[in-house]
Short mmCIF file of C-alpha atoms in Angstrom, two decimals:
data_model
loop_
_atom_site.label_atom_id
_atom_site.label_comp_id
_atom_site.label_asym_id
_atom_site.label_seq_id
_atom_site.Cartn_x
_atom_site.Cartn_y
_atom_site.Cartn_z
CA MET B 721 110.38 122.48 71.14
CA ASN B 722 109.64 123.17 67.39
CA GLN B 723 107.55 121.05 65.13
CA GLU B 724 110.89 119.70 63.47
CA ASN B 725 112.89 118.31 66.73
CA GLU B 726 109.63 116.77 67.52
CA LYS B 727 109.64 114.12 65.01
CA LEU B 728 111.15 110.57 65.14
CA SER B 729 112.47 109.23 62.21
CA LYS B 730 111.15 105.93 60.26
CA ARG B 731 113.96 103.90 61.58
CA ASP B 732 112.94 105.23 64.79
CA TRP B 733 109.45 103.74 64.59
CA SER B 734 110.97 100.51 63.39
CA LEU B 735 112.74 99.89 66.54
CA ILE B 736 110.17 101.34 68.44
CA SER B 737 106.81 98.70 66.86
CA VAL B 738 109.13 96.29 67.49
CA ALA B 739 110.04 96.53 70.81
CA ALA B 740 107.00 97.50 71.68
CA ILE B 741 105.35 94.05 71.00
CA ALA B 742 106.60 93.36 74.49
CA SER B 743 104.21 95.62 75.64
CA TYR B 744 101.18 94.69 73.47
CA LEU B 745 101.61 90.57 74.74
CA ASP B 746 102.13 91.93 78.40
CA ALA B 747 98.57 93.42 77.70
CA ALA B 748 97.65 90.91 75.91
CA LEU B 749 97.88 87.82 78.03
CA LEU B 750 96.27 89.65 80.99
CA VAL B 751 93.41 90.57 79.05
CA SER B 752 93.30 87.43 77.02
CA THR B 753 93.56 85.63 80.98
CA GLY B 754 91.31 87.66 81.83
CA VAL B 755 88.14 87.73 79.17
CA ALA B 756 88.87 84.02 79.02
CA LEU B 757 88.38 83.45 82.71
CA SER B 758 84.45 82.84 83.21
CA ILE B 759 84.50 80.08 80.35
CA TRP B 760 87.41 78.13 81.92
CA ALA B 761 85.86 78.79 85.16
CA GLY B 762 83.08 76.77 83.50
CA TYR B 763 84.84 74.51 81.25
CA PHE B 764 87.07 73.57 83.97
CA HIS B 765 85.00 73.47 87.40
CA MET B 766 86.65 76.24 88.95
CA SER B 767 85.66 78.12 92.36
CA PRO B 768 86.49 81.61 93.24
CA TRP B 769 89.38 80.97 94.84
CA LEU B 770 90.79 78.87 92.10
CA ALA B 771 90.24 81.83 89.05
CA GLY B 772 91.92 83.86 91.02
CA ILE B 773 94.82 81.52 91.47
CA LEU B 774 94.97 81.00 87.69
CA SER B 775 95.08 84.65 87.63
CA THR B 776 97.59 85.10 90.70
CA MET B 777 100.16 82.60 88.05
CA LEU B 778 100.74 84.49 85.35
CA THR B 779 100.84 88.10 87.11
CA ILE B 780 103.64 86.17 89.71
CA SER B 781 105.11 84.52 86.25
CA VAL B 782 105.35 88.29 85.10
CA ALA B 783 106.87 89.64 88.42
CA VAL B 784 109.75 87.18 88.45
CA GLY B 785 110.35 87.47 84.66
CA SER B 786 110.38 91.19 84.87
CA TYR B 787 113.57 91.04 87.90
CA VAL B 788 115.17 87.71 85.96
CA GLY B 789 114.63 89.15 82.96
CA GLY B 790 115.92 92.66 83.46
CA ASN B 791 119.32 91.20 85.38
CA LEU B 792 120.25 89.13 82.66
CA SER B 793 119.68 91.83 80.24
CA ASP B 794 122.32 94.33 82.07
CA ARG B 795 124.55 91.40 82.23
CA PHE B 796 124.44 89.52 78.90
CA GLY B 797 123.21 91.75 76.40
CA ARG B 798 119.90 93.28 76.25
CA VAL B 799 119.55 92.67 72.55
CA ARG B 800 119.97 88.36 73.42
CA VAL B 801 117.35 88.40 76.30
CA PHE B 802 115.50 90.56 73.84
CA ASN B 803 114.89 87.72 71.09
CA LEU B 804 115.24 85.23 73.57
CA ASP B 805 111.86 85.97 75.60
CA ILE B 806 109.74 86.88 72.55
CA LEU B 807 110.59 83.25 72.01
CA LEU B 808 109.37 81.52 75.10
CA VAL B 809 106.69 83.98 75.03
CA GLY B 810 104.97 81.60 72.11
CA ILE B 811 106.18 78.52 73.35
CA GLY B 812 103.90 79.46 76.81
CA THR B 813 101.01 80.89 74.88
CA ALA B 814 100.96 77.67 72.56
CA ILE B 815 101.18 75.35 75.57
CA ILE B 816 97.93 77.40 76.66
CA THR B 817 95.99 77.08 73.29
CA PHE B 818 96.11 73.30 73.72
CA ALA B 819 95.43 73.01 77.18
CA TYR B 820 93.41 70.37 78.23
CA ASN B 821 93.43 70.65 82.08
CA ILE B 822 93.84 72.93 84.90
CA PRO B 823 98.16 71.87 85.09
CA THR B 824 98.75 72.42 82.19
CA LEU B 825 97.26 75.96 82.02
CA LEU B 826 98.79 76.96 84.83
CA ILE B 827 102.14 75.85 83.29
CA GLY B 828 101.46 76.96 79.98
CA LEU B 829 100.67 81.07 81.87
CA ALA B 830 103.74 80.80 84.30
CA ILE B 831 106.26 79.99 81.30
CA ALA B 832 104.25 83.19 78.94
CA GLY B 833 104.29 84.73 82.09
CA LEU B 834 107.88 84.84 82.72
CA ALA B 835 108.98 85.51 79.32
CA SER B 836 106.50 88.07 78.79
CA GLY B 837 107.94 89.68 82.53
CA ALA B 838 111.52 89.21 81.28
CA ASP B 839 110.99 91.14 77.47
CA LEU B 840 109.40 94.15 79.59
CA PRO B 841 112.41 96.16 81.12
CA THR B 842 114.62 95.08 78.51
CA SER B 843 112.41 96.46 75.73
CA LEU B 844 112.53 99.82 77.22
CA ALA B 845 116.39 100.14 77.88
CA VAL B 846 116.62 99.00 74.16
CA ILE B 847 114.60 102.13 73.17
CA SER B 848 115.53 104.39 75.51
CA GLU B 849 119.18 103.82 75.18
CA ARG B 850 118.36 104.26 71.18
CA ILE B 851 116.34 107.14 71.03
CA PRO B 852 117.97 110.77 71.51
CA GLN B 853 116.24 111.94 75.71
CA GLN B 854 114.01 114.95 74.08
CA HIS B 855 112.03 111.92 72.03
CA HIS B 856 111.13 109.77 74.89
CA GLY B 857 108.14 111.08 76.29
CA ARG B 858 107.20 110.46 72.93
CA ALA B 859 108.98 107.41 72.10
CA ILE B 860 108.25 105.07 75.35
CA SER B 861 104.45 106.49 75.63
CA SER B 862 104.09 105.34 71.82
CA THR B 863 104.58 101.55 73.53
CA GLU B 864 101.19 102.22 74.91
CA ILE B 865 99.46 102.21 72.28
CA PHE B 866 100.75 98.62 72.13
CA TRP B 867 99.69 97.72 75.04
CA PHE B 868 95.89 99.12 73.97
CA LEU B 869 96.19 97.22 71.17
CA GLY B 870 96.77 94.01 73.28
CA ILE B 871 93.71 95.12 75.09
CA MET B 872 91.85 95.88 72.02
CA ILE B 873 92.61 92.99 69.72
CA SER B 874 91.97 90.48 72.98
CA GLN B 875 88.53 91.63 73.85
CA GLY B 876 87.66 92.01 69.88
CA ILE B 877 88.49 88.91 69.32
CA GLY B 878 87.09 87.60 72.61
CA PHE B 879 83.44 89.32 71.36
CA VAL B 880 83.38 87.63 68.51
CA THR B 881 84.42 84.63 70.23
CA ALA B 882 81.95 84.65 72.90
CA LYS B 883 79.28 81.82 72.07
CA MET B 884 81.75 79.62 71.32
CA GLY B 885 82.59 78.20 74.53
CA ILE B 886 86.08 76.71 74.92
CA ILE B 887 87.35 77.74 71.37
CA GLY B 888 86.71 81.68 72.33
CA PRO B 889 89.90 81.14 74.75
CA ARG B 890 91.89 78.90 71.62
CA THR B 891 91.87 81.18 69.40
CA MET B 892 92.94 84.61 71.86
CA PHE B 893 95.83 82.37 72.46
CA ALA B 894 96.88 81.01 69.22
CA TRP B 895 96.95 84.22 68.16
CA LEU B 896 99.28 85.78 70.88
CA THR B 897 101.56 82.41 69.82
CA ILE B 898 101.58 84.03 66.11
CA VAL B 899 102.56 87.28 66.66
CA ALA B 900 105.33 85.96 69.41
CA VAL B 901 106.87 83.51 66.40
CA ALA B 902 106.46 85.88 63.72
CA THR B 903 108.23 88.70 66.26
CA TRP B 904 110.75 86.96 67.05
CA ALA B 905 111.63 85.66 63.72
CA VAL B 906 111.66 88.77 62.76
CA ARG B 907 114.06 90.12 65.88
CA ALA B 908 116.50 86.93 65.16
CA PHE B 909 117.17 87.01 61.26
CA SER B 910 116.25 90.39 59.79
CA LYS B 911 119.56 91.98 58.52
CA LYS B 912 117.93 95.02 58.41
CA PHE B 913 115.96 95.11 61.71
CA LYS B 914 120.10 94.78 63.01
CA GLN B 915 120.89 97.41 60.68
CA ILE B 916 118.96 99.96 62.36
CA GLU B 917 119.09 98.69 66.21
CA ASP B 918 123.02 98.97 65.65
CA GLN B 919 123.21 102.43 63.48
CA LEU B 920 120.90 104.07 66.34
CA LEU B 921 122.68 102.63 68.99
CA ALA B 922 126.04 103.96 67.81
CA GLU B 923 124.56 107.43 66.82
CA ASN B 924 122.65 108.07 70.04
CA GLN B 925 126.23 107.53 72.04
CA ALA B 926 128.00 109.83 69.49
CA SER B 927 125.69 112.33 70.17
CA SER B 928 125.15 112.03 74.11
CA GLY B 929 129.17 111.82 74.05
CA ASN B 930 129.67 108.08 75.84
CA GLY B 931 130.10 106.16 72.36
CA ASN B 932 134.02 104.94 73.81
CA GLU B 933 132.55 105.09 77.52
CA GLU B 934 132.70 101.12 78.09
CA GLN B 935 129.71 99.71 79.81
CA LYS B 936 129.90 99.02 83.24
CA LYS B 937 129.08 96.30 85.34
CA VAL B 938 126.86 97.32 88.87
CA LYS B 939 125.59 94.79 91.20
CA LEU B 940 122.35 95.81 92.10
CA SER B 941 123.44 95.65 96.09
CA THR B 942 125.55 98.45 95.02
CA LEU B 943 122.82 100.89 93.53
CA LEU B 944 120.03 99.94 96.60
CA LYS B 945 123.21 101.42 99.06
CA ASN B 946 123.31 104.63 97.06
CA PRO B 947 120.39 106.90 97.78
CA HIS B 948 120.64 108.60 94.55
CA TYR B 949 119.33 105.55 92.81
CA LEU B 950 117.08 103.64 96.13
CA MET B 951 114.80 106.89 96.63
CA PRO B 952 113.32 107.20 93.18
CA LEU B 953 112.89 103.23 92.64
CA ILE B 954 111.05 103.31 96.14
CA LEU B 955 108.61 106.35 95.02
CA LEU B 956 108.27 104.96 91.45
CA THR B 957 107.62 101.51 92.65
CA VAL B 958 105.03 102.76 94.90
CA PHE B 959 103.37 105.19 92.26
CA TYR B 960 103.26 101.98 89.76
CA LEU B 961 102.36 99.71 92.61
CA PHE B 962 99.01 101.86 93.99
CA TRP B 963 98.09 102.56 89.93
CA ASN B 964 99.01 99.57 88.81
CA LEU B 965 96.40 97.51 90.48
CA PRO B 966 93.07 98.81 89.88
CA ALA B 967 94.05 98.34 86.02
CA ASN B 968 95.76 94.91 86.73
CA THR B 969 91.59 94.65 88.49
CA TRP B 970 89.63 95.74 85.55
CA GLY B 971 92.26 94.03 82.74
CA SER B 972 91.68 90.90 84.77
CA PHE B 973 88.30 90.88 86.45
CA LEU B 974 86.45 93.38 83.97
CA ASN B 975 84.08 90.26 82.75
CA TYR B 976 84.78 88.19 85.58
CA PHE B 977 82.83 91.93 87.94
CA MET B 978 79.97 92.21 84.85
CA VAL B 979 78.85 88.97 84.75
CA VAL B 980 79.08 87.80 88.11
CA VAL B 981 78.04 91.15 90.05
CA ASN B 982 76.31 93.26 87.36
CA HIS B 983 74.84 90.13 85.49
CA GLN B 984 75.09 90.94 81.91
CA SER B 985 76.35 88.68 79.54
CA GLN B 986 80.11 88.05 78.33
CA SER B 987 80.03 89.75 75.01
CA THR B 988 78.24 92.94 76.91
CA ALA B 989 81.37 93.00 78.72
CA THR B 990 83.94 92.62 76.43
CA LEU B 991 82.28 94.66 74.31
CA ILE B 992 82.00 97.14 76.50
CA GLY B 993 85.93 97.22 77.37
CA PHE B 994 86.44 97.06 73.89
CA VAL B 995 84.63 100.32 73.16
CA THR B 996 86.19 102.31 75.68
CA ASN B 997 89.57 101.21 74.78
CA ILE B 998 89.08 102.65 71.53
CA VAL B 999 88.75 105.93 72.56
CA ALA B 1000 91.32 105.44 75.20
CA VAL B 1001 94.02 104.75 72.59
CA ILE B 1002 92.77 107.43 70.38
CA ILE B 1003 93.02 109.92 73.63
CA LEU B 1004 96.06 108.29 74.02
CA TYR B 1005 97.81 108.83 70.24
CA SER B 1006 96.18 112.70 69.49
CA ILE B 1007 96.42 113.82 73.07
CA TYR B 1008 98.92 112.39 75.51
CA MET B 1009 101.67 111.45 72.49
CA ARG B 1010 101.90 114.97 71.21
CA PHE B 1011 101.91 116.52 74.74
CA ALA B 1012 104.06 114.66 76.68
CA ASP B 1013 107.47 116.18 75.93
CA THR B 1014 105.93 119.18 76.58
CA LYS B 1015 104.90 121.81 79.31
CA TYR B 1016 101.71 120.35 79.75
CA ARG B 1017 103.06 116.50 80.61
CA TYR B 1018 102.28 116.73 84.55
CA VAL B 1019 98.78 118.92 83.70
CA MET B 1020 97.70 115.38 82.38
CA MET B 1021 99.06 113.63 85.09
CA HIS B 1022 96.99 115.24 87.47
CA ILE B 1023 94.22 116.12 85.94
CA GLY B 1024 94.29 111.55 84.60
CA LEU B 1025 94.60 110.38 88.15
CA GLY B 1026 91.72 113.36 89.66
CA LEU B 1027 88.87 112.05 87.32
CA SER B 1028 90.31 108.35 87.57
CA LEU B 1029 89.71 108.78 91.58
CA VAL B 1030 86.16 110.68 91.42
CA SER B 1031 85.05 107.52 88.93
CA PHE B 1032 86.30 104.80 91.44
CA VAL B 1033 84.21 106.96 94.35
CA ILE B 1034 81.16 107.36 92.39
CA SER B 1035 81.20 103.43 91.59
CA ALA B 1036 82.00 103.08 95.78
CA PHE B 1037 78.26 103.71 95.88
CA LEU B 1038 76.48 103.04 92.32
CA GLY B 1039 78.69 100.63 90.80
CA ARG B 1040 75.92 97.48 91.15
CA LEU B 1041 73.42 99.80 88.56
CA TRP B 1042 75.69 98.15 85.80
CA VAL B 1043 74.79 101.50 83.53
CA ILE B 1044 76.57 103.35 86.36
CA PHE B 1045 79.55 101.09 86.60
CA ALA B 1046 80.01 100.69 82.90
CA ILE B 1047 79.99 104.86 82.62
CA CYS B 1048 82.11 104.83 85.23
CA TYR B 1049 84.69 102.37 83.63
CA PHE B 1050 84.90 104.60 80.70
CA VAL B 1051 85.38 107.84 82.24
CA TYR B 1052 88.67 105.33 84.18
CA SER B 1053 89.81 103.91 81.50
CA VAL B 1054 90.41 106.74 79.56
CA CYS B 1055 91.21 109.36 81.65
CA ASN B 1056 93.94 106.11 82.77
CA VAL B 1057 96.06 106.87 79.56
CA LEU B 1058 97.14 110.52 80.70
CA ASP B 1059 99.01 109.05 83.46
CA GLY B 1060 100.73 105.64 85.38
CA GLU B 1061 102.26 103.96 83.06
CA SER B 1062 103.28 106.05 80.54
CA ILE B 1063 104.65 108.11 82.87
CA TYR B 1064 106.36 105.93 85.10
CA LYS B 1065 108.35 104.22 81.64
CA ILE B 1066 109.82 107.49 80.94
CA TRP B 1067 110.98 108.27 84.67
CA THR B 1068 112.25 104.61 84.63
CA GLN B 1069 114.88 105.58 81.71
CA SER B 1070 115.41 109.23 82.94
CA PHE B 1071 116.60 108.31 86.84
CA TYR B 1072 119.46 105.51 86.29
CA PRO B 1073 122.00 105.42 84.07
CA ALA B 1074 121.72 103.34 81.21
CA ASP B 1075 123.56 100.80 81.88
CA VAL B 1076 121.64 99.28 84.70
CA ARG B 1077 118.67 100.49 83.76
CA ALA B 1078 116.77 97.07 82.71
CA THR B 1079 118.01 95.75 86.21
CA MET B 1080 116.25 98.70 88.16
CA THR B 1081 113.02 98.90 86.15
CA GLY B 1082 112.61 94.97 86.31
CA TYR B 1083 113.20 95.30 90.45
CA SER B 1084 110.74 97.46 90.53
CA TYR B 1085 107.90 95.81 87.91
CA ALA B 1086 108.92 92.33 90.25
CA ILE B 1087 107.35 94.05 93.20
CA VAL B 1088 104.43 95.65 91.91
CA ARG B 1089 103.70 92.60 89.82
CA ALA B 1090 104.40 90.20 93.04
CA PHE B 1091 102.32 92.21 95.27
CA THR B 1092 99.39 92.93 92.42
CA ALA B 1093 99.49 88.85 92.34
CA VAL B 1094 98.45 88.72 95.81
CA PHE B 1095 95.52 91.03 95.35
CA SER B 1096 95.13 88.94 92.52
CA ILE B 1097 94.01 86.31 94.20
CA PHE B 1098 91.74 88.19 96.40
CA THR B 1099 90.11 89.97 93.84
CA PRO B 1100 87.25 87.43 92.72
CA VAL B 1101 85.97 87.08 96.20
CA ILE B 1102 85.95 90.67 97.54
CA MET B 1103 83.64 91.16 94.12
CA ASN B 1104 81.61 88.49 95.57
CA PHE B 1105 81.49 89.75 99.09
CA SER B 1106 81.12 93.47 98.85
CA PRO B 1107 81.71 95.11 95.10
CA ASP B 1108 81.47 98.28 97.55
CA LEU B 1109 84.47 97.69 99.51
CA LEU B 1110 86.40 96.60 96.24
CA MET B 1111 85.61 100.12 94.57
CA TRP B 1112 86.56 101.65 97.96
CA LEU B 1113 90.36 99.76 98.08
CA LEU B 1114 90.79 100.70 94.32
CA ALA B 1115 89.98 104.37 95.80
CA GLY B 1116 92.09 104.54 98.07
CA SER B 1117 94.89 102.84 95.90
CA LEU B 1118 95.03 105.80 93.00
CA ALA B 1119 95.11 108.29 96.24
CA ILE B 1120 98.38 106.80 97.29
CA CYS B 1121 99.59 107.15 94.25
CA TRP B 1122 98.60 110.56 93.60
CA LEU B 1123 100.44 111.55 96.24
CA SER B 1124 103.85 109.85 95.33
CA ALA B 1125 103.46 110.83 92.06
CA ILE B 1126 103.81 114.73 93.55
CA MET B 1127 106.76 113.60 95.12
CA LEU B 1128 108.19 111.90 92.13
CA THR B 1129 107.77 115.16 89.94
CA ARG B 1130 109.54 117.07 93.54
CA LEU B 1131 112.05 114.62 93.10
CA VAL B 1132 112.37 114.98 88.83
CA LYS B 1133 113.49 118.94 90.00
CA GLY B 1134 115.69 118.56 92.23
CA TYR B 1135 118.09 115.77 90.55
CA GLY B 1136 118.00 118.33 88.06
CA LEU B 1137 116.74 115.55 85.20
CA SER B 1138 116.02 116.78 81.04
CA ASP B 1139 112.53 117.14 82.09
CA PRO B 1140 110.37 118.98 79.65
CA VAL B 1141 108.02 121.00 82.96
CA TYR B 1142 111.00 121.68 85.89
CA ASN B 1143 114.42 121.23 83.25
CA PRO B 1144 113.73 121.25 79.77
CA VAL B 1145 117.33 121.86 78.60
CA SER B 1146 119.44 120.81 81.41
CA THR B 1147 121.53 117.25 81.09
CA THR B 1148 119.77 114.42 82.29
CA ILE B 1149 120.90 112.47 85.42
CA GLU B 1150 123.06 109.84 83.75
CA GLU B 1151 124.78 112.84 81.69
CA ASN B 1152 125.51 114.44 85.14
CA SER B 1153 126.24 111.65 87.44
CA ASN B 1154 127.45 108.83 85.32
CA THR B 1155 129.38 106.79 87.67
CA VAL B 1156 127.11 105.02 90.58
CA LYS B 1157 128.64 105.69 93.87
#
């Protein structure tokens, strides 16, 4: 692959940047809730069970939103749903900002979670149908930079406001409201952005030979009866679920763990997370995005999963020592950018035809977030009962993730998908079999 073919245009990056705000808000909602959790627990006098339920409310909402939003975007238009979602995120975060009791907090988290979940599969479909296949690795993995920015900015605001009590969470969610509303204004009212969307879609359809094809409406039940699509759905869901359990645990409960188990301050916990994620996003940008569309895609994946697994095993033995835990958390977070969500997003846009990608991705997201929500209910309780047990559970989760990743790479090869490792010059499944049988 020559350097020229690796370049994305300014129009491509404009589209990716606006669409990737969905990933930013998803991560920011998760992390802001995690950072705020210990403050809310004290301010609203929450028990560990109630703290888990609060985090779970957000995860459940994202799960439901992913399924509903993906289906609606394929049925009524991705851009239309794309624009509405972000406005609802702004409304939800505004409610959280001014929440004065637990019920109000739950309502805000539910609305923001539903809308953010709906935006995730929709935004990926918007990108993949407008960016050429050979650039999918770099384009889709770049959304992870926004995911990390969501983490880092939320942690940064949390660190600065750590000693301000309830003002800290209010500041974090007020910022998210501003981001969501500003992005909605661009999506809904910018004629230039609308022109970029339309031009890129027409150009990509023309280059792939699909410009004159009429978009088909396919029921989810039809896809689920087709082994050609059912097997990737199952394996992708298993892969993402068992990758997401550890990721969601530290996204939601890093501060809670370090404060309650390691007996560190809120500011120390937030600073560790913030510095770690700065390094992680540098590696994501300088290494993963550079090699995502090359023969090293799966080499990076295996290195990332292997070192992440080792970090949890060490934490299971020595994680009660906060310095050891902090080092293991650093290793896990830095290596985690080489596998997991980036490759999951790439695969979801490769296994399915363009007209059903949002539905299938949304369905997978929904299942994963629902199971993650259930696990989140028990996470604070497990932390208090046995931190070592939690580490072993998360290590086992990554082992299952790794096994499913190996199976998926074999499926990529067997299906003949366009892939820089197995089929660098082949056509995609969409081009080979664009009809759901």
